[in-house]
Amino acid sequence: MTYEQFKQSLIANLKKLFPDGTQISIRPFSQNNHIILDGLIILEIDSNVSPTIYLNHYYEKYLNGTSFSTLQNQILHYYYDHRNIRSIDTSFFTCFEKVHSRIVYKLIHYEKNRELLKEVPHFPYLDLAIVFYYLAQEGPCQSTSIPIFNQHLTFWNISKDTLLFLARKNTPALMASCCSSFSDLFLSALDLFPASDHQSPLEPPDSDLVPMYVLTNQQRVNGACCMLYQNVLHQISEQLNDNLYVLPSSIHEVILIPASTTENPQELSRIVQEINRTEVAPEEVLSDCVYHYNRCSDQILMYQ
């Protein structure tokens, strides 16, 4: 079936499974990098909020041979797993005193989000932009969030500098950073050992290896912004006794490579670009650039 038939069949089937009065709809959502995705919304009678279930990749699975019924079950499982909030009183969002302690930031690409940046308070950073959102709830898979737009500053009678001040304090506290080597993450993913058995302080790498470390937050959501946290890159570089190349793996994490272990840093840019084209969802791409952190000057710059 075509994509339109896929969407209409899904809506028709879901309406049979939910009580009368449930609102089931599909509408386009603008994502990071100006990617438009179709989001399924299920609003049950006693709810005014729903997880958004993006359908584009489900249809790709269908084209690759997964049955429609299997995909429908996966969508239902996703809905029930993430339906942890039934209702939100959004009137609180007009009161700055109720939101200021959960204002946080994230990083997005500047040029690819120029239209969005016309509508939201932001600060340029390298080839990126720092933007802000309200962290409404921390869930097991992802954090529920509300983006902050320019009109919110008018409601709250504050400046964007105030946003940055609050986010610099709140983000590390609410979304603490973590840095692990690829080997630690591999063992953890395989569940071969308890986390406490294989996670250890970072150590300078063996000379024959080109080690990589993943910097993100504990939620692993919008974790690339951990490179902004005060002293984080400096502490890691001191532990490794080296400057760092910072590879923007996605909006969710960055990869750190000790600078002295890389004989051909120009190749890193090609690797990042290739990974962005083949491994990272378009809406999760951060940048094709590579950054260099100098621990003596405590500066991060775009690698030329």
PDB file of C-alpha atoms in Angstrom:
ATOM      1  CA  MET A   1       0.000   0.000   0.000  1.00  0.00           C
ATOM      2  CA  THR A   2       1.069   3.607  -0.488  1.00  0.00           C
ATOM      3  CA  TYR A   3       2.103   5.814   2.412  1.00  0.00           C
ATOM      4  CA  GLU A   4      -1.275   7.585   2.371  1.00  0.00           C
ATOM      5  CA  GLN A   5      -3.076   4.238   2.424  1.00  0.00           C
ATOM      6  CA  PHE A   6      -0.810   3.128   5.269  1.00  0.00           C
ATOM      7  CA  LYS A   7      -1.760   6.168   7.356  1.00  0.00           C
ATOM      8  CA  GLN A   8      -5.482   5.915   6.643  1.00  0.00           C
ATOM      9  CA  SER A   9      -5.548   2.183   7.401  1.00  0.00           C
ATOM     10  CA  LEU A  10      -3.763   2.807  10.676  1.00  0.00           C
ATOM     11  CA  ILE A  11      -6.255   5.477  11.758  1.00  0.00           C
ATOM     12  CA  ALA A  12      -9.224   3.277  10.800  1.00  0.00           C
ATOM     13  CA  ASN A  13      -7.861   0.287  12.743  1.00  0.00           C
ATOM     14  CA  LEU A  14      -6.948   2.290  15.817  1.00  0.00           C
ATOM     15  CA  LYS A  15     -10.418   3.855  16.006  1.00  0.00           C
ATOM     16  CA  LYS A  16     -11.826   0.344  16.410  1.00  0.00           C
ATOM     17  CA  LEU A  17      -9.527  -0.311  19.373  1.00  0.00           C
ATOM     18  CA  PHE A  18     -10.195   2.856  21.390  1.00  0.00           C
ATOM     19  CA  PRO A  19     -13.453   4.030  23.013  1.00  0.00           C
ATOM     20  CA  ASP A  20     -15.784   6.413  21.216  1.00  0.00           C
ATOM     21  CA  GLY A  21     -14.681   9.985  21.721  1.00  0.00           C
ATOM     22  CA  THR A  22     -10.975   9.225  21.346  1.00  0.00           C
ATOM     23  CA  GLN A  23      -9.403  11.684  18.930  1.00  0.00           C
ATOM     24  CA  ILE A  24      -6.927   9.999  16.572  1.00  0.00           C
ATOM     25  CA  SER A  25      -5.157  12.130  13.997  1.00  0.00           C
ATOM     26  CA  ILE A  26      -1.963  12.465  11.984  1.00  0.00           C
ATOM     27  CA  ARG A  27      -0.353  15.834  11.344  1.00  0.00           C
ATOM     28  CA  PRO A  28       3.049  17.097  10.193  1.00  0.00           C
ATOM     29  CA  PHE A  29       5.615  18.202  12.771  1.00  0.00           C
ATOM     30  CA  SER A  30       8.689  20.280  12.015  1.00  0.00           C
ATOM     31  CA  GLN A  31      11.762  18.655  13.541  1.00  0.00           C
ATOM     32  CA  ASN A  32      15.366  19.644  14.005  1.00  0.00           C
ATOM     33  CA  ASN A  33      17.109  20.624  10.724  1.00  0.00           C
ATOM     34  CA  HIS A  34      13.704  21.550   9.271  1.00  0.00           C
ATOM     35  CA  ILE A  35      12.776  17.901   8.721  1.00  0.00           C
ATOM     36  CA  ILE A  36       9.008  17.357   8.481  1.00  0.00           C
ATOM     37  CA  LEU A  37       7.674  14.124  10.003  1.00  0.00           C
ATOM     38  CA  ASP A  38       4.115  12.815  10.295  1.00  0.00           C
ATOM     39  CA  GLY A  39       3.088  12.404  13.925  1.00  0.00           C
ATOM     40  CA  LEU A  40       0.261  10.188  15.172  1.00  0.00           C
ATOM     41  CA  ILE A  41      -1.682  11.737  18.071  1.00  0.00           C
ATOM     42  CA  ILE A  42      -4.055   9.710  20.256  1.00  0.00           C
ATOM     43  CA  LEU A  43      -6.107  11.813  22.676  1.00  0.00           C
ATOM     44  CA  GLU A  44      -8.269   9.696  24.934  1.00  0.00           C
ATOM     45  CA  ILE A  45     -11.355  11.196  26.578  1.00  0.00           C
ATOM     46  CA  ASP A  46      -9.697  12.015  29.909  1.00  0.00           C
ATOM     47  CA  SER A  47      -6.449  13.320  28.436  1.00  0.00           C
ATOM     48  CA  ASN A  48      -5.198  16.524  26.838  1.00  0.00           C
ATOM     49  CA  VAL A  49      -1.696  15.293  26.033  1.00  0.00           C
ATOM     50  CA  SER A  50      -0.339  12.399  24.005  1.00  0.00           C
ATOM     51  CA  PRO A  51       3.058  11.044  22.991  1.00  0.00           C
ATOM     52  CA  THR A  52       3.754  11.911  19.358  1.00  0.00           C
ATOM     53  CA  ILE A  53       4.458   8.754  17.351  1.00  0.00           C
ATOM     54  CA  TYR A  54       6.331   9.516  14.143  1.00  0.00           C
ATOM     55  CA  LEU A  55       5.180   7.236  11.348  1.00  0.00           C
ATOM     56  CA  ASN A  56       7.737   7.752   8.602  1.00  0.00           C
ATOM     57  CA  HIS A  57      10.174   5.118   9.832  1.00  0.00           C
ATOM     58  CA  TYR A  58       7.327   2.653  10.490  1.00  0.00           C
ATOM     59  CA  TYR A  59       6.399   2.910   6.826  1.00  0.00           C
ATOM     60  CA  GLU A  60      10.025   2.286   5.886  1.00  0.00           C
ATOM     61  CA  LYS A  61       9.847  -0.923   7.928  1.00  0.00           C
ATOM     62  CA  TYR A  62       6.661  -1.839   6.046  1.00  0.00           C
ATOM     63  CA  LEU A  63       8.422  -1.343   2.701  1.00  0.00           C
ATOM     64  CA  ASN A  64      11.243  -3.540   3.985  1.00  0.00           C
ATOM     65  CA  GLY A  65       8.883  -6.426   4.697  1.00  0.00           C
ATOM     66  CA  THR A  66       7.461  -5.971   8.213  1.00  0.00           C
ATOM     67  CA  SER A  67       3.745  -6.769   8.248  1.00  0.00           C
ATOM     68  CA  PHE A  68       1.194  -4.029   8.847  1.00  0.00           C
ATOM     69  CA  SER A  69      -0.252  -5.843  11.884  1.00  0.00           C
ATOM     70  CA  THR A  70       3.193  -6.138  13.474  1.00  0.00           C
ATOM     71  CA  LEU A  71       3.816  -2.421  12.977  1.00  0.00           C
ATOM     72  CA  GLN A  72       0.407  -1.551  14.392  1.00  0.00           C
ATOM     73  CA  ASN A  73       1.223  -3.562  17.524  1.00  0.00           C
ATOM     74  CA  GLN A  74       4.586  -1.810  17.817  1.00  0.00           C
ATOM     75  CA  ILE A  75       2.855   1.565  17.594  1.00  0.00           C
ATOM     76  CA  LEU A  76       0.356   0.582  20.281  1.00  0.00           C
ATOM     77  CA  HIS A  77       3.143  -0.655  22.562  1.00  0.00           C
ATOM     78  CA  TYR A  78       5.000   2.617  22.081  1.00  0.00           C
ATOM     79  CA  TYR A  79       1.856   4.583  22.928  1.00  0.00           C
ATOM     80  CA  TYR A  80       1.125   2.716  26.145  1.00  0.00           C
ATOM     81  CA  ASP A  81       4.770   2.708  27.216  1.00  0.00           C
ATOM     82  CA  HIS A  82       4.988   6.496  26.852  1.00  0.00           C
ATOM     83  CA  ARG A  83       1.510   7.505  27.992  1.00  0.00           C
ATOM     84  CA  ASN A  84       2.809   8.404  31.436  1.00  0.00           C
ATOM     85  CA  ILE A  85       1.171  11.849  31.517  1.00  0.00           C
ATOM     86  CA  ARG A  86      -2.594  11.979  31.144  1.00  0.00           C
ATOM     87  CA  SER A  87      -3.115  15.714  31.452  1.00  0.00           C
ATOM     88  CA  ILE A  88      -1.127  18.934  31.662  1.00  0.00           C
ATOM     89  CA  ASP A  89      -2.435  22.287  32.871  1.00  0.00           C
ATOM     90  CA  THR A  90      -0.597  24.475  30.398  1.00  0.00           C
ATOM     91  CA  SER A  91      -1.674  27.698  32.121  1.00  0.00           C
ATOM     92  CA  PHE A  92       1.319  27.329  34.451  1.00  0.00           C
ATOM     93  CA  PHE A  93       3.600  28.149  31.545  1.00  0.00           C
ATOM     94  CA  THR A  94       2.664  31.830  31.651  1.00  0.00           C
ATOM     95  CA  CYS A  95       4.076  32.122  35.186  1.00  0.00           C
ATOM     96  CA  PHE A  96       7.856  32.446  35.215  1.00  0.00           C
ATOM     97  CA  GLU A  97       8.135  31.452  38.870  1.00  0.00           C
ATOM     98  CA  LYS A  98       6.657  28.044  37.991  1.00  0.00           C
ATOM     99  CA  VAL A  99       9.052  27.290  35.143  1.00  0.00           C
ATOM    100  CA  HIS A 100      12.401  28.956  35.834  1.00  0.00           C
ATOM    101  CA  SER A 101      13.899  25.992  37.719  1.00  0.00           C
ATOM    102  CA  ARG A 102      13.454  23.631  34.745  1.00  0.00           C
ATOM    103  CA  ILE A 103      14.612  25.810  31.858  1.00  0.00           C
ATOM    104  CA  VAL A 104      17.402  23.961  30.037  1.00  0.00           C
ATOM    105  CA  TYR A 105      19.269  24.215  26.743  1.00  0.00           C
ATOM    106  CA  LYS A 106      20.323  22.044  23.803  1.00  0.00           C
ATOM    107  CA  LEU A 107      22.431  22.407  20.659  1.00  0.00           C
ATOM    108  CA  ILE A 108      21.187  22.434  17.059  1.00  0.00           C
ATOM    109  CA  HIS A 109      22.815  23.328  13.743  1.00  0.00           C
ATOM    110  CA  TYR A 110      22.595  27.044  12.979  1.00  0.00           C
ATOM    111  CA  GLU A 111      22.224  27.154   9.182  1.00  0.00           C
ATOM    112  CA  LYS A 112      19.883  24.167   8.935  1.00  0.00           C
ATOM    113  CA  ASN A 113      17.514  25.755  11.469  1.00  0.00           C
ATOM    114  CA  ARG A 114      17.522  29.372  10.318  1.00  0.00           C
ATOM    115  CA  GLU A 115      13.716  29.521  10.039  1.00  0.00           C
ATOM    116  CA  LEU A 116      13.223  28.147  13.543  1.00  0.00           C
ATOM    117  CA  LEU A 117      15.832  30.526  14.955  1.00  0.00           C
ATOM    118  CA  LYS A 118      13.724  33.483  13.801  1.00  0.00           C
ATOM    119  CA  GLU A 119      11.102  32.379  16.330  1.00  0.00           C
ATOM    120  CA  VAL A 120      13.128  31.249  19.331  1.00  0.00           C
ATOM    121  CA  PRO A 121      15.667  32.919  21.631  1.00  0.00           C
ATOM    122  CA  HIS A 122      19.114  31.559  20.847  1.00  0.00           C
ATOM    123  CA  PHE A 123      22.871  32.120  21.036  1.00  0.00           C
ATOM    124  CA  PRO A 124      25.363  31.240  18.271  1.00  0.00           C
ATOM    125  CA  TYR A 125      28.030  28.715  19.248  1.00  0.00           C
ATOM    126  CA  LEU A 126      30.625  27.572  16.710  1.00  0.00           C
ATOM    127  CA  ASP A 127      28.475  26.522  13.707  1.00  0.00           C
ATOM    128  CA  LEU A 128      25.652  25.670  16.120  1.00  0.00           C
ATOM    129  CA  ALA A 129      22.969  27.454  18.115  1.00  0.00           C
ATOM    130  CA  ILE A 130      22.034  27.161  21.785  1.00  0.00           C
ATOM    131  CA  VAL A 131      18.238  27.005  22.129  1.00  0.00           C
ATOM    132  CA  PHE A 132      16.033  26.570  25.175  1.00  0.00           C
ATOM    133  CA  TYR A 133      13.174  24.422  26.389  1.00  0.00           C
ATOM    134  CA  TYR A 134      11.258  23.563  29.533  1.00  0.00           C
ATOM    135  CA  LEU A 135      11.933  20.082  30.889  1.00  0.00           C
ATOM    136  CA  ALA A 136       8.437  19.037  31.966  1.00  0.00           C
ATOM    137  CA  GLN A 137       9.052  15.494  33.044  1.00  0.00           C
ATOM    138  CA  GLU A 138      11.828  12.955  33.006  1.00  0.00           C
ATOM    139  CA  GLY A 139      10.663   9.571  31.741  1.00  0.00           C
ATOM    140  CA  PRO A 140      12.397   6.222  31.316  1.00  0.00           C
ATOM    141  CA  CYS A 141      13.001   6.730  27.590  1.00  0.00           C
ATOM    142  CA  GLN A 142      12.834  10.419  26.859  1.00  0.00           C
ATOM    143  CA  SER A 143      12.076  13.711  28.519  1.00  0.00           C
ATOM    144  CA  THR A 144       8.818  15.519  27.874  1.00  0.00           C
ATOM    145  CA  SER A 145       9.671  19.077  26.905  1.00  0.00           C
ATOM    146  CA  ILE A 146       8.149  22.366  25.782  1.00  0.00           C
ATOM    147  CA  PRO A 147      10.187  24.600  23.439  1.00  0.00           C
ATOM    148  CA  ILE A 148      10.639  28.228  24.471  1.00  0.00           C
ATOM    149  CA  PHE A 149       9.716  30.842  21.851  1.00  0.00           C
ATOM    150  CA  ASN A 150      10.339  34.577  21.688  1.00  0.00           C
ATOM    151  CA  GLN A 151       6.816  35.357  22.887  1.00  0.00           C
ATOM    152  CA  HIS A 152       7.494  33.513  26.133  1.00  0.00           C
ATOM    153  CA  LEU A 153      10.102  36.136  26.993  1.00  0.00           C
ATOM    154  CA  THR A 154       7.369  38.750  26.658  1.00  0.00           C
ATOM    155  CA  PHE A 155       5.018  36.773  28.920  1.00  0.00           C
ATOM    156  CA  TRP A 156       7.740  36.420  31.515  1.00  0.00           C
ATOM    157  CA  ASN A 157       9.257  39.896  31.056  1.00  0.00           C
ATOM    158  CA  ILE A 158      12.794  38.532  30.930  1.00  0.00           C
ATOM    159  CA  SER A 159      15.727  38.685  28.519  1.00  0.00           C
ATOM    160  CA  LYS A 160      17.356  35.831  26.665  1.00  0.00           C
ATOM    161  CA  ASP A 161      20.456  36.440  28.794  1.00  0.00           C
ATOM    162  CA  THR A 162      18.367  35.397  31.797  1.00  0.00           C
ATOM    163  CA  LEU A 163      17.423  32.215  29.948  1.00  0.00           C
ATOM    164  CA  LEU A 164      21.078  31.428  29.345  1.00  0.00           C
ATOM    165  CA  PHE A 165      21.978  32.093  32.987  1.00  0.00           C
ATOM    166  CA  LEU A 166      19.240  29.735  34.197  1.00  0.00           C
ATOM    167  CA  ALA A 167      19.971  27.033  31.623  1.00  0.00           C
ATOM    168  CA  ARG A 168      23.672  27.031  32.481  1.00  0.00           C
ATOM    169  CA  LYS A 169      22.699  26.269  36.067  1.00  0.00           C
ATOM    170  CA  ASN A 170      19.725  23.943  35.461  1.00  0.00           C
ATOM    171  CA  THR A 171      20.904  21.741  32.596  1.00  0.00           C
ATOM    172  CA  PRO A 172      23.899  20.113  34.320  1.00  0.00           C
ATOM    173  CA  ALA A 173      21.817  19.648  37.484  1.00  0.00           C
ATOM    174  CA  LEU A 174      18.797  18.090  35.774  1.00  0.00           C
ATOM    175  CA  MET A 175      20.656  16.270  32.988  1.00  0.00           C
ATOM    176  CA  ALA A 176      24.038  15.362  34.428  1.00  0.00           C
ATOM    177  CA  SER A 177      26.822  14.510  32.011  1.00  0.00           C
ATOM    178  CA  CYS A 178      28.459  11.121  31.657  1.00  0.00           C
ATOM    179  CA  CYS A 179      31.466  10.039  29.614  1.00  0.00           C
ATOM    180  CA  SER A 180      32.253   6.432  28.761  1.00  0.00           C
ATOM    181  CA  SER A 181      34.658   4.686  26.442  1.00  0.00           C
ATOM    182  CA  PHE A 182      33.229   2.692  23.540  1.00  0.00           C
ATOM    183  CA  SER A 183      34.406  -0.502  25.225  1.00  0.00           C
ATOM    184  CA  ASP A 184      32.423   0.334  28.377  1.00  0.00           C
ATOM    185  CA  LEU A 185      29.313   1.036  26.324  1.00  0.00           C
ATOM    186  CA  PHE A 186      29.786  -2.178  24.359  1.00  0.00           C
ATOM    187  CA  LEU A 187      29.985  -4.292  27.504  1.00  0.00           C
ATOM    188  CA  SER A 188      27.003  -2.493  28.993  1.00  0.00           C
ATOM    189  CA  ALA A 189      24.940  -3.046  25.836  1.00  0.00           C
ATOM    190  CA  LEU A 190      25.770  -6.751  25.877  1.00  0.00           C
ATOM    191  CA  ASP A 191      24.936  -6.863  29.605  1.00  0.00           C
ATOM    192  CA  LEU A 192      27.994  -9.039  30.202  1.00  0.00           C
ATOM    193  CA  PHE A 193      28.840  -7.376  33.485  1.00  0.00           C
ATOM    194  CA  PRO A 194      27.083  -5.078  35.945  1.00  0.00           C
ATOM    195  CA  ALA A 195      27.788  -1.439  35.180  1.00  0.00           C
ATOM    196  CA  SER A 196      29.850  -1.027  38.347  1.00  0.00           C
ATOM    197  CA  ASP A 197      32.231  -3.791  37.170  1.00  0.00           C
ATOM    198  CA  HIS A 198      33.355  -2.162  33.957  1.00  0.00           C
ATOM    199  CA  GLN A 199      32.850   1.564  34.333  1.00  0.00           C
ATOM    200  CA  SER A 200      36.002   3.172  35.606  1.00  0.00           C
ATOM    201  CA  PRO A 201      37.644   6.595  35.596  1.00  0.00           C
ATOM    202  CA  LEU A 202      38.967   7.588  32.182  1.00  0.00           C
ATOM    203  CA  GLU A 203      42.566   6.595  31.636  1.00  0.00           C
ATOM    204  CA  PRO A 204      45.129   7.680  29.038  1.00  0.00           C
ATOM    205  CA  PRO A 205      44.823   5.272  26.081  1.00  0.00           C
ATOM    206  CA  ASP A 206      47.265   2.630  24.927  1.00  0.00           C
ATOM    207  CA  SER A 207      49.605   4.039  22.299  1.00  0.00           C
ATOM    208  CA  ASP A 208      48.582   1.486  19.665  1.00  0.00           C
ATOM    209  CA  LEU A 209      44.883   2.325  19.837  1.00  0.00           C
ATOM    210  CA  VAL A 210      42.726   5.210  18.653  1.00  0.00           C
ATOM    211  CA  PRO A 211      40.256   5.370  21.530  1.00  0.00           C
ATOM    212  CA  MET A 212      36.883   7.054  21.453  1.00  0.00           C
ATOM    213  CA  TYR A 213      34.772   8.303  24.326  1.00  0.00           C
ATOM    214  CA  VAL A 214      31.076   9.165  24.245  1.00  0.00           C
ATOM    215  CA  LEU A 215      29.990  12.316  26.067  1.00  0.00           C
ATOM    216  CA  THR A 216      26.253  12.663  26.686  1.00  0.00           C
ATOM    217  CA  ASN A 217      23.828  13.118  29.581  1.00  0.00           C
ATOM    218  CA  GLN A 218      22.384  10.396  31.772  1.00  0.00           C
ATOM    219  CA  GLN A 219      19.081  10.539  29.865  1.00  0.00           C
ATOM    220  CA  ARG A 220      20.928  10.262  26.517  1.00  0.00           C
ATOM    221  CA  VAL A 221      18.568  12.904  25.104  1.00  0.00           C
ATOM    222  CA  ASN A 222      19.943  16.158  23.627  1.00  0.00           C
ATOM    223  CA  GLY A 223      23.217  15.242  25.308  1.00  0.00           C
ATOM    224  CA  ALA A 224      25.552  16.947  22.826  1.00  0.00           C
ATOM    225  CA  CYS A 225      25.096  20.095  24.893  1.00  0.00           C
ATOM    226  CA  CYS A 226      27.238  18.512  27.633  1.00  0.00           C
ATOM    227  CA  MET A 227      30.206  19.995  25.775  1.00  0.00           C
ATOM    228  CA  LEU A 228      28.903  23.343  27.090  1.00  0.00           C
ATOM    229  CA  TYR A 229      28.970  22.302  30.739  1.00  0.00           C
ATOM    230  CA  GLN A 230      31.526  24.163  32.811  1.00  0.00           C
ATOM    231  CA  ASN A 231      34.838  22.299  33.136  1.00  0.00           C
ATOM    232  CA  VAL A 232      33.541  19.058  31.574  1.00  0.00           C
ATOM    233  CA  LEU A 233      35.869  19.034  28.565  1.00  0.00           C
ATOM    234  CA  HIS A 234      38.707  20.365  30.691  1.00  0.00           C
ATOM    235  CA  GLN A 235      38.329  17.603  33.284  1.00  0.00           C
ATOM    236  CA  ILE A 236      38.170  14.885  30.614  1.00  0.00           C
ATOM    237  CA  SER A 237      41.222  16.240  28.803  1.00  0.00           C
ATOM    238  CA  GLU A 238      43.129  16.400  32.093  1.00  0.00           C
ATOM    239  CA  GLN A 239      42.240  12.783  32.869  1.00  0.00           C
ATOM    240  CA  LEU A 240      43.396  11.724  29.409  1.00  0.00           C
ATOM    241  CA  ASN A 241      46.390  14.076  29.534  1.00  0.00           C
ATOM    242  CA  ASP A 242      45.652  15.285  26.024  1.00  0.00           C
ATOM    243  CA  ASN A 243      43.784  17.810  23.917  1.00  0.00           C
ATOM    244  CA  LEU A 244      40.590  16.546  22.309  1.00  0.00           C
ATOM    245  CA  TYR A 245      38.930  16.267  18.944  1.00  0.00           C
ATOM    246  CA  VAL A 246      35.172  16.556  19.379  1.00  0.00           C
ATOM    247  CA  LEU A 247      33.035  14.762  16.784  1.00  0.00           C
ATOM    248  CA  PRO A 248      29.337  15.710  16.737  1.00  0.00           C
ATOM    249  CA  SER A 249      27.828  12.239  16.580  1.00  0.00           C
ATOM    250  CA  SER A 250      24.245  13.577  16.831  1.00  0.00           C
ATOM    251  CA  ILE A 251      22.189  16.047  18.850  1.00  0.00           C
ATOM    252  CA  HIS A 252      22.257  13.411  21.599  1.00  0.00           C
ATOM    253  CA  GLU A 253      26.000  12.900  22.059  1.00  0.00           C
ATOM    254  CA  VAL A 254      29.490  13.824  20.918  1.00  0.00           C
ATOM    255  CA  ILE A 255      32.528  11.571  20.483  1.00  0.00           C
ATOM    256  CA  LEU A 256      35.836  12.600  22.042  1.00  0.00           C
ATOM    257  CA  ILE A 257      39.192  11.454  20.644  1.00  0.00           C
ATOM    258  CA  PRO A 258      42.528  12.266  22.313  1.00  0.00           C
ATOM    259  CA  ALA A 259      44.288  14.521  19.822  1.00  0.00           C
ATOM    260  CA  SER A 260      47.699  12.863  19.964  1.00  0.00           C
ATOM    261  CA  THR A 261      46.250   9.481  18.927  1.00  0.00           C
ATOM    262  CA  THR A 262      45.024  10.785  15.574  1.00  0.00           C
ATOM    263  CA  GLU A 263      47.608  10.888  12.787  1.00  0.00           C
ATOM    264  CA  ASN A 264      45.236  12.271  10.173  1.00  0.00           C
ATOM    265  CA  PRO A 265      42.698  14.651  11.769  1.00  0.00           C
ATOM    266  CA  GLN A 266      41.467  15.737   8.310  1.00  0.00           C
ATOM    267  CA  GLU A 267      40.006  12.270   7.943  1.00  0.00           C
ATOM    268  CA  LEU A 268      37.762  12.861  10.968  1.00  0.00           C
ATOM    269  CA  SER A 269      35.616  15.356   9.051  1.00  0.00           C
ATOM    270  CA  ARG A 270      35.053  12.829   6.281  1.00  0.00           C
ATOM    271  CA  ILE A 271      34.085  10.183   8.839  1.00  0.00           C
ATOM    272  CA  VAL A 272      31.590  12.508  10.524  1.00  0.00           C
ATOM    273  CA  GLN A 273      29.997  13.418   7.185  1.00  0.00           C
ATOM    274  CA  GLU A 274      29.723   9.773   6.154  1.00  0.00           C
ATOM    275  CA  ILE A 275      28.144   8.754   9.465  1.00  0.00           C
ATOM    276  CA  ASN A 276      25.669  11.631   9.232  1.00  0.00           C
ATOM    277  CA  ARG A 277      24.608  10.495   5.769  1.00  0.00           C
ATOM    278  CA  THR A 278      24.305   6.795   6.519  1.00  0.00           C
ATOM    279  CA  GLU A 279      23.813   6.189  10.251  1.00  0.00           C
ATOM    280  CA  VAL A 280      22.090   9.198  11.820  1.00  0.00           C
ATOM    281  CA  ALA A 281      18.431  10.121  11.290  1.00  0.00           C
ATOM    282  CA  PRO A 282      18.260  13.460   9.405  1.00  0.00           C
ATOM    283  CA  GLU A 283      16.394  15.130  12.282  1.00  0.00           C
ATOM    284  CA  GLU A 284      19.150  14.080  14.724  1.00  0.00           C
ATOM    285  CA  VAL A 285      22.182  15.315  12.748  1.00  0.00           C
ATOM    286  CA  LEU A 286      24.085  18.014  14.626  1.00  0.00           C
ATOM    287  CA  SER A 287      26.952  19.049  12.338  1.00  0.00           C
ATOM    288  CA  ASP A 288      29.432  17.830   9.737  1.00  0.00           C
ATOM    289  CA  CYS A 289      32.235  19.789  11.375  1.00  0.00           C
ATOM    290  CA  VAL A 290      34.899  18.579  13.784  1.00  0.00           C
ATOM    291  CA  TYR A 291      35.956  20.659  16.778  1.00  0.00           C
ATOM    292  CA  HIS A 292      39.271  20.873  18.616  1.00  0.00           C
ATOM    293  CA  TYR A 293      39.510  21.466  22.354  1.00  0.00           C
ATOM    294  CA  ASN A 294      42.753  22.897  23.713  1.00  0.00           C
ATOM    295  CA  ARG A 295      43.105  22.180  27.410  1.00  0.00           C
ATOM    296  CA  CYS A 296      45.746  24.884  27.971  1.00  0.00           C
ATOM    297  CA  SER A 297      43.562  27.706  26.667  1.00  0.00           C
ATOM    298  CA  ASP A 298      40.328  25.943  27.670  1.00  0.00           C
ATOM    299  CA  GLN A 299      38.925  26.787  24.220  1.00  0.00           C
ATOM    300  CA  ILE A 300      36.981  24.796  21.671  1.00  0.00           C
ATOM    301  CA  LEU A 301      37.227  25.829  18.042  1.00  0.00           C
ATOM    302  CA  MET A 302      36.111  24.493  14.688  1.00  0.00           C
ATOM    303  CA  TYR A 303      38.917  22.383  13.225  1.00  0.00           C
ATOM    304  CA  GLN A 304      40.287  23.867  10.003  1.00  0.00           C
TER     305      GLN A 304
END
